[in-house]
Amino acid sequence: MLGEHEYTVRAEWTGNRGVGTAGYRDYARDVTLQIEGKPELLASSDKPFRGDASRWNPEDLLVAALSECHLLSYLHAAVQAGVVVVAYRDTATGVMVEDGRGGGSFREVTLHPVVTVADESMRSAAEAAHHQANQWCFIANSVNFPVHHRPTTLVAGLDT
């Protein structure tokens, strides 16, 4: 099924402390993200940018989107390759560099998926499925920086 897909997110600034943006230190960076039918997501800027460290920030969300997209694409690639995945976890890391002019960009994101497969005979195909997953991941295909993969493949009952 080919087609175009539209996504709508409502972002509402909730950080007005009574004086709006009268000064740089006078407002909170608190934001509520909403999508109809889903729980609200409390967000902010990253702590170094005067944000609330207990809330999701745009950088967190970008790295999370890349991690989840690869995970979901990988599960599909595993099915296509006849690999039975019984567990998957990832610790994704991203590096963002400030440009000295108030902006910046991500230099790279590295995914560290740990995949557990049902049988030793699936290990090779499971490792190869990461390449296919990267090709299918809509988010990885949409960013202008490299998304690296440092996968580990385990076998249930053998490596765990």
Tab-separated table of N, CA and C in Angstrom:
chain	number	residue	atom	x	y	z
A	1	MET	N	0.845	-1.169	0.000
A	1	MET	CA	0.000	0.000	0.000
A	1	MET	C	0.894	1.237	0.000
A	2	LEU	N	0.881	1.965	-1.076
A	2	LEU	CA	1.611	3.213	-1.170
A	2	LEU	C	0.676	4.355	-0.848
A	3	GLY	N	1.217	5.378	-0.308
A	3	GLY	CA	0.363	6.518	-0.030
A	3	GLY	C	1.060	7.552	0.798
A	4	GLU	N	0.316	8.572	1.070
A	4	GLU	CA	0.798	9.664	1.879
A	4	GLU	C	0.095	9.571	3.223
A	5	HIS	N	0.816	9.838	4.283
A	5	HIS	CA	0.260	9.736	5.632
A	5	HIS	C	0.474	11.066	6.340
A	6	GLU	N	-0.552	11.551	6.983
A	6	GLU	CA	-0.476	12.838	7.665
A	6	GLU	C	-0.545	12.614	9.174
A	7	TYR	N	0.244	13.376	9.915
A	7	TYR	CA	0.291	13.264	11.368
A	7	TYR	C	0.050	14.638	11.965
A	8	THR	N	-0.782	14.707	12.972
A	8	THR	CA	-1.116	15.969	13.606
A	8	THR	C	-0.824	15.888	15.093
A	9	VAL	N	-0.016	16.811	15.564
A	9	VAL	CA	0.311	16.927	16.982
A	9	VAL	C	-0.005	18.356	17.401
A	10	ARG	N	-0.666	18.489	18.536
A	10	ARG	CA	-0.930	19.817	19.080
A	10	ARG	C	0.093	20.086	20.180
A	11	ALA	N	0.811	21.183	20.059
A	11	ALA	CA	1.781	21.598	21.072
A	11	ALA	C	1.262	22.874	21.720
A	12	GLU	N	1.143	22.841	23.061
A	12	GLU	CA	0.657	24.013	23.780
A	12	GLU	C	1.673	24.412	24.843
A	13	TRP	N	2.145	25.652	24.768
A	13	TRP	CA	3.069	26.170	25.765
A	13	TRP	C	2.304	26.406	27.050
A	14	THR	N	2.780	25.858	28.142
A	14	THR	CA	2.120	25.988	29.445
A	14	THR	C	3.038	26.650	30.468
A	15	GLY	N	4.065	27.338	30.003
A	15	GLY	CA	5.077	27.885	30.892
A	15	GLY	C	4.973	29.369	31.193
A	16	ASN	N	3.831	29.980	30.938
A	16	ASN	CA	3.677	31.398	31.256
A	16	ASN	C	3.567	31.555	32.769
A	17	ARG	N	4.536	32.234	33.362
A	17	ARG	CA	4.549	32.452	34.814
A	17	ARG	C	3.845	33.745	35.202
A	18	GLY	N	3.079	34.293	34.293
A	18	GLY	CA	2.313	35.498	34.591
A	18	GLY	C	2.773	36.730	33.847
A	19	VAL	N	3.982	36.697	33.300
A	19	VAL	CA	4.493	37.859	32.559
A	19	VAL	C	4.887	37.482	31.129
A	20	GLY	N	4.492	36.286	30.709
A	20	GLY	CA	4.831	35.850	29.359
A	20	GLY	C	6.326	35.795	29.145
A	21	THR	N	6.755	36.227	27.994
A	21	THR	CA	8.185	36.205	27.660
A	21	THR	C	8.814	37.585	27.847
A	22	ALA	N	8.479	38.226	28.964
A	22	ALA	CA	9.033	39.549	29.256
A	22	ALA	C	10.561	39.516	29.323
A	23	GLY	N	11.120	38.387	29.739
A	23	GLY	CA	12.563	38.235	29.794
A	23	GLY	C	12.927	36.770	29.638
A	24	TYR	N	14.180	36.517	29.292
A	24	TYR	CA	14.629	35.152	29.013
A	24	TYR	C	14.441	34.223	30.201
A	25	ARG	N	14.584	34.713	31.405
A	25	ARG	CA	14.460	33.893	32.608
A	25	ARG	C	13.058	33.948	33.217
A	26	ASP	N	12.150	34.644	32.578
A	26	ASP	CA	10.820	34.867	33.151
A	26	ASP	C	9.778	33.819	32.782
A	27	TYR	N	10.115	32.880	31.947
A	27	TYR	CA	9.124	31.892	31.528
A	27	TYR	C	9.695	30.482	31.608
A	28	ALA	N	8.800	29.532	31.826
A	28	ALA	CA	9.179	28.116	31.813
A	28	ALA	C	9.056	27.599	30.391
A	29	ARG	N	9.815	26.590	30.088
A	29	ARG	CA	9.796	25.993	28.746
A	29	ARG	C	8.820	24.827	28.671
A	30	ASP	N	7.856	24.767	29.574
A	30	ASP	CA	6.912	23.658	29.653
A	30	ASP	C	5.943	23.656	28.469
A	31	VAL	N	5.759	22.472	27.926
A	31	VAL	CA	4.895	22.266	26.769
A	31	VAL	C	4.091	20.994	27.006
A	32	THR	N	2.848	20.986	26.547
A	32	THR	CA	2.052	19.767	26.557
A	32	THR	C	1.814	19.367	25.103
A	33	LEU	N	2.200	18.133	24.767
A	33	LEU	CA	1.986	17.601	23.419
A	33	LEU	C	0.757	16.710	23.453
A	34	GLN	N	-0.125	16.909	22.484
A	34	GLN	CA	-1.370	16.162	22.459
A	34	GLN	C	-1.652	15.617	21.072
A	35	ILE	N	-2.120	14.390	21.062
A	35	ILE	CA	-2.632	13.762	19.855
A	35	ILE	C	-3.976	13.179	20.245
A	36	GLU	N	-4.980	13.445	19.464
A	36	GLU	CA	-6.325	12.984	19.795
A	36	GLU	C	-6.345	11.483	20.061
A	37	GLY	N	-6.924	11.107	21.196
A	37	GLY	CA	-7.059	9.704	21.547
A	37	GLY	C	-5.852	9.094	22.239
A	38	LYS	N	-4.824	9.904	22.521
A	38	LYS	CA	-3.609	9.400	23.174
A	38	LYS	C	-3.346	10.204	24.442
A	39	PRO	N	-2.607	9.616	25.383
A	39	PRO	CA	-2.271	10.378	26.586
A	39	PRO	C	-1.398	11.586	26.245
A	40	GLU	N	-1.567	12.658	27.022
A	40	GLU	CA	-0.726	13.829	26.832
A	40	GLU	C	0.714	13.499	27.193
A	41	LEU	N	1.624	14.182	26.554
A	41	LEU	CA	3.043	14.020	26.820
A	41	LEU	C	3.573	15.355	27.328
A	42	LEU	N	4.140	15.339	28.532
A	42	LEU	CA	4.691	16.560	29.104
A	42	LEU	C	6.109	16.746	28.589
A	43	ALA	N	6.353	17.915	28.013
A	43	ALA	CA	7.637	18.174	27.377
A	43	ALA	C	8.196	19.514	27.849
A	44	SER	N	9.445	19.750	27.513
A	44	SER	CA	10.143	20.981	27.869
A	44	SER	C	11.379	21.062	26.986
A	45	SER	N	12.192	22.067	27.202
A	45	SER	CA	13.498	22.068	26.555
A	45	SER	C	14.454	21.257	27.428
A	46	ASP	N	15.602	20.943	26.896
A	46	ASP	CA	16.605	20.209	27.661
A	46	ASP	C	17.111	21.095	28.798
A	47	LYS	N	17.557	20.487	29.874
A	47	LYS	CA	17.982	21.219	31.065
A	47	LYS	C	19.014	22.317	30.769
A	48	PRO	N	20.029	22.077	29.916
A	48	PRO	CA	20.987	23.163	29.650
A	48	PRO	C	20.357	24.395	28.997
A	49	PHE	N	19.150	24.240	28.476
A	49	PHE	CA	18.459	25.343	27.809
A	49	PHE	C	17.298	25.840	28.660
A	50	ARG	N	17.470	25.749	29.985
A	50	ARG	CA	16.521	26.228	30.980
A	50	ARG	C	15.233	25.400	31.025
A	51	GLY	N	15.316	24.147	30.627
A	51	GLY	CA	14.154	23.282	30.617
A	51	GLY	C	14.018	22.454	31.887
A	52	ASP	N	12.929	21.727	31.950
A	52	ASP	CA	12.607	20.850	33.074
A	52	ASP	C	13.113	19.450	32.736
A	53	ALA	N	14.119	18.999	33.456
A	53	ALA	CA	14.749	17.706	33.174
A	53	ALA	C	13.809	16.523	33.384
A	54	SER	N	12.697	16.718	34.086
A	54	SER	CA	11.767	15.615	34.320
A	54	SER	C	10.809	15.404	33.143
A	55	ARG	N	10.854	16.292	32.164
A	55	ARG	CA	9.961	16.197	31.000
A	55	ARG	C	10.746	15.790	29.748
A	56	TRP	N	10.049	15.215	28.792
A	56	TRP	CA	10.645	14.878	27.499
A	56	TRP	C	11.028	16.170	26.786
A	57	ASN	N	12.154	16.148	26.075
A	57	ASN	CA	12.528	17.309	25.268
A	57	ASN	C	12.609	16.878	23.801
A	58	PRO	N	12.692	17.829	22.865
A	58	PRO	CA	12.706	17.466	21.449
A	58	PRO	C	13.839	16.511	21.079
A	59	GLU	N	14.994	16.673	21.735
A	59	GLU	CA	16.124	15.808	21.437
A	59	GLU	C	15.838	14.371	21.897
A	60	ASP	N	15.259	14.233	23.102
A	60	ASP	CA	14.837	12.911	23.581
A	60	ASP	C	13.876	12.257	22.594
A	61	LEU	N	12.912	13.048	22.151
A	61	LEU	CA	11.875	12.514	21.269
A	61	LEU	C	12.445	12.071	19.925
A	62	LEU	N	13.421	12.812	19.409
A	62	LEU	CA	14.040	12.425	18.139
A	62	LEU	C	14.791	11.106	18.280
A	63	VAL	N	15.600	10.977	19.325
A	63	VAL	CA	16.346	9.734	19.538
A	63	VAL	C	15.368	8.584	19.790
A	64	ALA	N	14.315	8.836	20.564
A	64	ALA	CA	13.306	7.804	20.826
A	64	ALA	C	12.601	7.377	19.538
A	65	ALA	N	12.293	8.341	18.673
A	65	ALA	CA	11.625	8.010	17.409
A	65	ALA	C	12.509	7.124	16.541
A	66	LEU	N	13.801	7.421	16.491
A	66	LEU	CA	14.721	6.591	15.706
A	66	LEU	C	14.824	5.184	16.294
A	67	SER	N	14.892	5.089	17.609
A	67	SER	CA	14.995	3.789	18.266
A	67	SER	C	13.740	2.951	18.034
A	68	GLU	N	12.580	3.555	18.251
A	68	GLU	CA	11.335	2.802	18.082
A	68	GLU	C	11.091	2.436	16.620
A	69	CYS	N	11.414	3.339	15.721
A	69	CYS	CA	11.218	3.047	14.304
A	69	CYS	C	12.076	1.857	13.876
A	70	HIS	N	13.328	1.838	14.324
A	70	HIS	CA	14.187	0.704	13.984
A	70	HIS	C	13.639	-0.576	14.606
A	71	LEU	N	13.222	-0.503	15.857
A	71	LEU	CA	12.660	-1.679	16.530
A	71	LEU	C	11.489	-2.256	15.732
A	72	LEU	N	10.536	-1.422	15.384
A	72	LEU	CA	9.350	-1.904	14.666
A	72	LEU	C	9.701	-2.398	13.265
A	73	SER	N	10.599	-1.701	12.576
A	73	SER	CA	11.043	-2.150	11.251
A	73	SER	C	11.804	-3.462	11.364
A	74	TYR	N	12.596	-3.584	12.430
A	74	TYR	CA	13.370	-4.805	12.648
A	74	TYR	C	12.453	-6.010	12.884
A	75	LEU	N	11.436	-5.841	13.695
A	75	LEU	CA	10.521	-6.961	13.940
A	75	LEU	C	9.894	-7.446	12.636
A	76	HIS	N	9.537	-6.510	11.761
A	76	HIS	CA	8.986	-6.892	10.455
A	76	HIS	C	10.041	-7.602	9.608
A	77	ALA	N	11.258	-7.072	9.599
A	77	ALA	CA	12.336	-7.704	8.830
A	77	ALA	C	12.624	-9.109	9.362
A	78	ALA	N	12.544	-9.285	10.675
A	78	ALA	CA	12.774	-10.610	11.266
A	78	ALA	C	11.726	-11.606	10.797
A	79	VAL	N	10.478	-11.191	10.797
A	79	VAL	CA	9.408	-12.075	10.315
A	79	VAL	C	9.669	-12.467	8.866
A	80	GLN	N	10.025	-11.478	8.047
A	80	GLN	CA	10.291	-11.746	6.625
A	80	GLN	C	11.456	-12.723	6.452
A	81	ALA	N	12.418	-12.704	7.375
A	81	ALA	CA	13.595	-13.570	7.282
A	81	ALA	C	13.422	-14.898	8.023
A	82	GLY	N	12.244	-15.108	8.609
A	82	GLY	CA	12.001	-16.342	9.343
A	82	GLY	C	12.692	-16.397	10.706
A	83	VAL	N	12.976	-15.257	11.261
A	83	VAL	CA	13.641	-15.169	12.565
A	83	VAL	C	12.582	-14.944	13.645
A	84	VAL	N	12.613	-15.765	14.673
A	84	VAL	CA	11.691	-15.599	15.788
A	84	VAL	C	12.408	-14.799	16.874
A	85	VAL	N	11.981	-13.556	17.056
A	85	VAL	CA	12.528	-12.684	18.087
A	85	VAL	C	11.690	-12.875	19.343
A	86	VAL	N	12.368	-13.140	20.464
A	86	VAL	CA	11.638	-13.319	21.724
A	86	VAL	C	11.862	-12.147	22.687
A	87	ALA	N	12.837	-11.296	22.405
A	87	ALA	CA	13.064	-10.093	23.214
A	87	ALA	C	13.882	-9.100	22.403
A	88	TYR	N	13.659	-7.819	22.676
A	88	TYR	CA	14.378	-6.742	21.996
A	88	TYR	C	14.434	-5.565	22.964
A	89	ARG	N	15.624	-5.031	23.144
A	89	ARG	CA	15.785	-3.799	23.918
A	89	ARG	C	16.879	-2.975	23.244
A	90	ASP	N	16.819	-1.684	23.443
A	90	ASP	CA	17.793	-0.802	22.816
A	90	ASP	C	18.152	0.308	23.792
A	91	THR	N	19.392	0.697	23.766
A	91	THR	CA	19.852	1.893	24.456
A	91	THR	C	20.426	2.794	23.378
A	92	ALA	N	19.630	3.748	22.950
A	92	ALA	CA	20.022	4.633	21.856
A	92	ALA	C	20.701	5.877	22.412
A	93	THR	N	21.732	6.340	21.719
A	93	THR	CA	22.449	7.546	22.124
A	93	THR	C	22.539	8.498	20.942
A	94	GLY	N	22.447	9.778	21.230
A	94	GLY	CA	22.562	10.782	20.185
A	94	GLY	C	23.551	11.852	20.588
A	95	VAL	N	24.223	12.419	19.599
A	95	VAL	CA	25.169	13.499	19.842
A	95	VAL	C	24.677	14.730	19.081
A	96	MET	N	24.390	15.792	19.840
A	96	MET	CA	23.978	17.056	19.262
A	96	MET	C	25.082	18.076	19.527
A	97	VAL	N	25.368	18.896	18.537
A	97	VAL	CA	26.442	19.877	18.650
A	97	VAL	C	25.853	21.271	18.445
A	98	GLU	N	26.128	22.161	19.401
A	98	GLU	CA	25.703	23.554	19.264
A	98	GLU	C	26.614	24.270	18.266
A	99	ASP	N	26.042	25.222	17.544
A	99	ASP	CA	26.821	25.910	16.502
A	99	ASP	C	27.394	27.258	16.948
A	100	GLY	N	27.127	27.667	18.189
A	100	GLY	CA	27.641	28.941	18.680
A	100	GLY	C	26.819	30.142	18.274
A	101	ARG	N	25.761	29.937	17.511
A	101	ARG	CA	24.888	31.031	17.071
A	101	ARG	C	23.471	30.858	17.621
A	102	GLY	N	23.330	29.992	18.633
A	102	GLY	CA	22.010	29.752	19.222
A	102	GLY	C	21.317	28.527	18.667
A	103	GLY	N	21.905	27.878	17.700
A	103	GLY	CA	21.315	26.687	17.095
A	103	GLY	C	22.261	25.510	17.207
A	104	GLY	N	22.013	24.530	16.415
A	104	GLY	CA	22.849	23.346	16.397
A	104	GLY	C	22.168	22.241	15.621
A	105	SER	N	22.778	21.071	15.663
A	105	SER	CA	22.203	19.937	14.945
A	105	SER	C	22.770	18.647	15.523
A	106	PHE	N	22.066	17.580	15.237
A	106	PHE	CA	22.565	16.265	15.625
A	106	PHE	C	23.694	15.878	14.683
A	107	ARG	N	24.750	15.331	15.246
A	107	ARG	CA	25.864	14.817	14.450
A	107	ARG	C	25.615	13.357	14.100
A	108	GLU	N	25.034	12.613	15.064
A	108	GLU	CA	24.775	11.193	14.835
A	108	GLU	C	23.897	10.641	15.946
A	109	VAL	N	23.290	9.518	15.650
A	109	VAL	CA	22.583	8.710	16.641
A	109	VAL	C	23.088	7.290	16.462
A	110	THR	N	23.319	6.618	17.588
A	110	THR	CA	23.751	5.220	17.541
A	110	THR	C	22.765	4.384	18.329
A	111	LEU	N	22.250	3.353	17.669
A	111	LEU	CA	21.353	2.401	18.311
A	111	LEU	C	22.177	1.214	18.777
A	112	HIS	N	21.838	0.685	19.938
A	112	HIS	CA	22.530	-0.470	20.515
A	112	HIS	C	21.503	-1.566	20.820
A	113	PRO	N	20.830	-2.073	19.789
A	113	PRO	CA	19.804	-3.075	20.052
A	113	PRO	C	20.400	-4.400	20.523
A	114	VAL	N	19.746	-4.985	21.506
A	114	VAL	CA	20.080	-6.322	21.978
A	114	VAL	C	18.857	-7.182	21.664
A	115	VAL	N	19.035	-8.086	20.726
A	115	VAL	CA	17.944	-8.916	20.236
A	115	VAL	C	18.176	-10.354	20.691
A	116	THR	N	17.141	-10.963	21.239
A	116	THR	CA	17.212	-12.375	21.607
A	116	THR	C	16.332	-13.157	20.648
A	117	VAL	N	16.924	-14.157	20.008
A	117	VAL	CA	16.199	-14.995	19.051
A	117	VAL	C	15.970	-16.373	19.653
A	118	ALA	N	15.043	-17.107	19.063
A	118	ALA	CA	14.616	-18.393	19.619
A	118	ALA	C	15.624	-19.515	19.431
A	119	ASP	N	16.473	-19.429	18.393
A	119	ASP	CA	17.342	-20.560	18.078
A	119	ASP	C	18.659	-20.060	17.466
A	120	GLU	N	19.740	-20.770	17.749
A	120	GLU	CA	21.071	-20.426	17.225
A	120	GLU	C	21.076	-20.327	15.695
A	121	SER	N	20.295	-21.170	15.033
A	121	SER	CA	20.269	-21.176	13.570
A	121	SER	C	19.751	-19.851	12.991
A	122	MET	N	19.156	-19.007	13.822
A	122	MET	CA	18.585	-17.733	13.377
A	122	MET	C	19.542	-16.554	13.554
A	123	ARG	N	20.670	-16.786	14.205
A	123	ARG	CA	21.567	-15.685	14.577
A	123	ARG	C	22.022	-14.873	13.360
A	124	SER	N	22.495	-15.503	12.321
A	124	SER	CA	23.013	-14.800	11.149
A	124	SER	C	21.924	-13.968	10.473
A	125	ALA	N	20.766	-14.552	10.275
A	125	ALA	CA	19.653	-13.827	9.646
A	125	ALA	C	19.180	-12.686	10.536
A	126	ALA	N	19.224	-12.907	11.844
A	126	ALA	CA	18.823	-11.858	12.787
A	126	ALA	C	19.761	-10.664	12.690
A	127	GLU	N	21.039	-10.921	12.555
A	127	GLU	CA	22.008	-9.831	12.423
A	127	GLU	C	21.821	-9.091	11.103
A	128	ALA	N	21.561	-9.820	10.038
A	128	ALA	CA	21.365	-9.201	8.725
A	128	ALA	C	20.083	-8.372	8.670
A	129	ALA	N	19.102	-8.718	9.459
A	129	ALA	CA	17.807	-8.009	9.439
A	129	ALA	C	17.944	-6.550	9.858
A	130	HIS	N	19.004	-6.193	10.575
A	130	HIS	CA	19.189	-4.794	10.965
A	130	HIS	C	19.392	-3.903	9.737
A	131	HIS	N	20.090	-4.404	8.744
A	131	HIS	CA	20.298	-3.624	7.515
A	131	HIS	C	18.956	-3.350	6.830
A	132	GLN	N	18.133	-4.385	6.708
A	132	GLN	CA	16.820	-4.209	6.089
A	132	GLN	C	15.967	-3.248	6.904
A	133	ALA	N	16.006	-3.391	8.224
A	133	ALA	CA	15.218	-2.510	9.089
A	133	ALA	C	15.628	-1.056	8.891
A	134	ASN	N	16.907	-0.796	8.768
A	134	ASN	CA	17.370	0.566	8.545
A	134	ASN	C	16.847	1.121	7.223
A	135	GLN	N	16.795	0.286	6.201
A	135	GLN	CA	16.267	0.735	4.912
A	135	GLN	C	14.774	1.042	4.987
A	136	TRP	N	14.054	0.323	5.846
A	136	TRP	CA	12.605	0.512	5.957
A	136	TRP	C	12.208	1.613	6.935
A	137	CYS	N	13.082	2.023	7.813
A	137	CYS	CA	12.718	2.969	8.866
A	137	CYS	C	12.463	4.363	8.282
A	138	PHE	N	11.218	4.797	8.347
A	138	PHE	CA	10.836	6.102	7.802
A	138	PHE	C	11.586	7.241	8.489
A	139	ILE	N	11.786	7.127	9.783
A	139	ILE	CA	12.427	8.211	10.521
A	139	ILE	C	13.911	8.291	10.150
A	140	ALA	N	14.610	7.160	10.128
A	140	ALA	CA	16.030	7.162	9.741
A	140	ALA	C	16.205	7.694	8.324
A	141	ASN	N	15.243	7.422	7.460
A	141	ASN	CA	15.314	7.911	6.084
A	141	ASN	C	15.003	9.397	5.972
A	142	SER	N	14.569	10.012	7.066
A	142	SER	CA	14.156	11.412	7.048
A	142	SER	C	15.157	12.368	7.691
A	143	VAL	N	16.183	11.834	8.316
A	143	VAL	CA	17.143	12.712	8.994
A	143	VAL	C	18.389	12.900	8.136
A	144	ASN	N	19.113	13.989	8.393
A	144	ASN	CA	20.285	14.311	7.574
A	144	ASN	C	21.602	14.025	8.298
A	145	PHE	N	21.581	13.068	9.207
A	145	PHE	CA	22.783	12.654	9.921
A	145	PHE	C	22.780	11.130	9.977
A	146	PRO	N	23.941	10.517	10.197
A	146	PRO	CA	23.990	9.051	10.206
A	146	PRO	C	23.328	8.450	11.445
A	147	VAL	N	22.672	7.325	11.211
A	147	VAL	CA	22.114	6.511	12.290
A	147	VAL	C	22.889	5.198	12.254
A	148	HIS	N	23.750	5.021	13.245
A	148	HIS	CA	24.596	3.835	13.325
A	148	HIS	C	23.890	2.738	14.113
A	149	HIS	N	24.326	1.506	13.891
A	149	HIS	CA	23.753	0.348	14.587
A	149	HIS	C	24.890	-0.484	15.156
A	150	ARG	N	24.814	-0.768	16.426
A	150	ARG	CA	25.787	-1.620	17.117
A	150	ARG	C	25.000	-2.745	17.790
A	151	PRO	N	24.477	-3.666	16.982
A	151	PRO	CA	23.590	-4.699	17.533
A	151	PRO	C	24.332	-5.829	18.246
A	152	THR	N	23.629	-6.438	19.157
A	152	THR	CA	24.061	-7.659	19.820
A	152	THR	C	22.944	-8.663	19.638
A	153	THR	N	23.296	-9.884	19.238
A	153	THR	CA	22.297	-10.922	19.078
A	153	THR	C	22.549	-12.028	20.088
A	154	LEU	N	21.520	-12.350	20.842
A	154	LEU	CA	21.581	-13.423	21.839
A	154	LEU	C	20.637	-14.539	21.416
A	155	VAL	N	20.876	-15.735	21.947
A	155	VAL	CA	20.004	-16.878	21.674
A	155	VAL	C	19.362	-17.288	22.992
A	156	ALA	N	18.043	-17.395	22.992
A	156	ALA	CA	17.305	-17.774	24.197
A	156	ALA	C	17.816	-19.112	24.733
A	157	GLY	N	18.056	-19.166	26.026
A	157	GLY	CA	18.520	-20.388	26.651
A	157	GLY	C	20.001	-20.653	26.498
A	158	LEU	N	20.647	-19.953	25.593
A	158	LEU	CA	22.074	-20.152	25.352
A	158	LEU	C	22.892	-18.966	25.889
A	159	ASP	N	22.483	-17.755	25.503
A	159	ASP	CA	23.210	-16.553	25.886
A	159	ASP	C	22.542	-15.797	27.036
A	160	THR	N	21.348	-16.184	27.385
A	160	THR	CA	20.624	-15.420	28.407
A	160	THR	C	20.571	-16.122	29.742
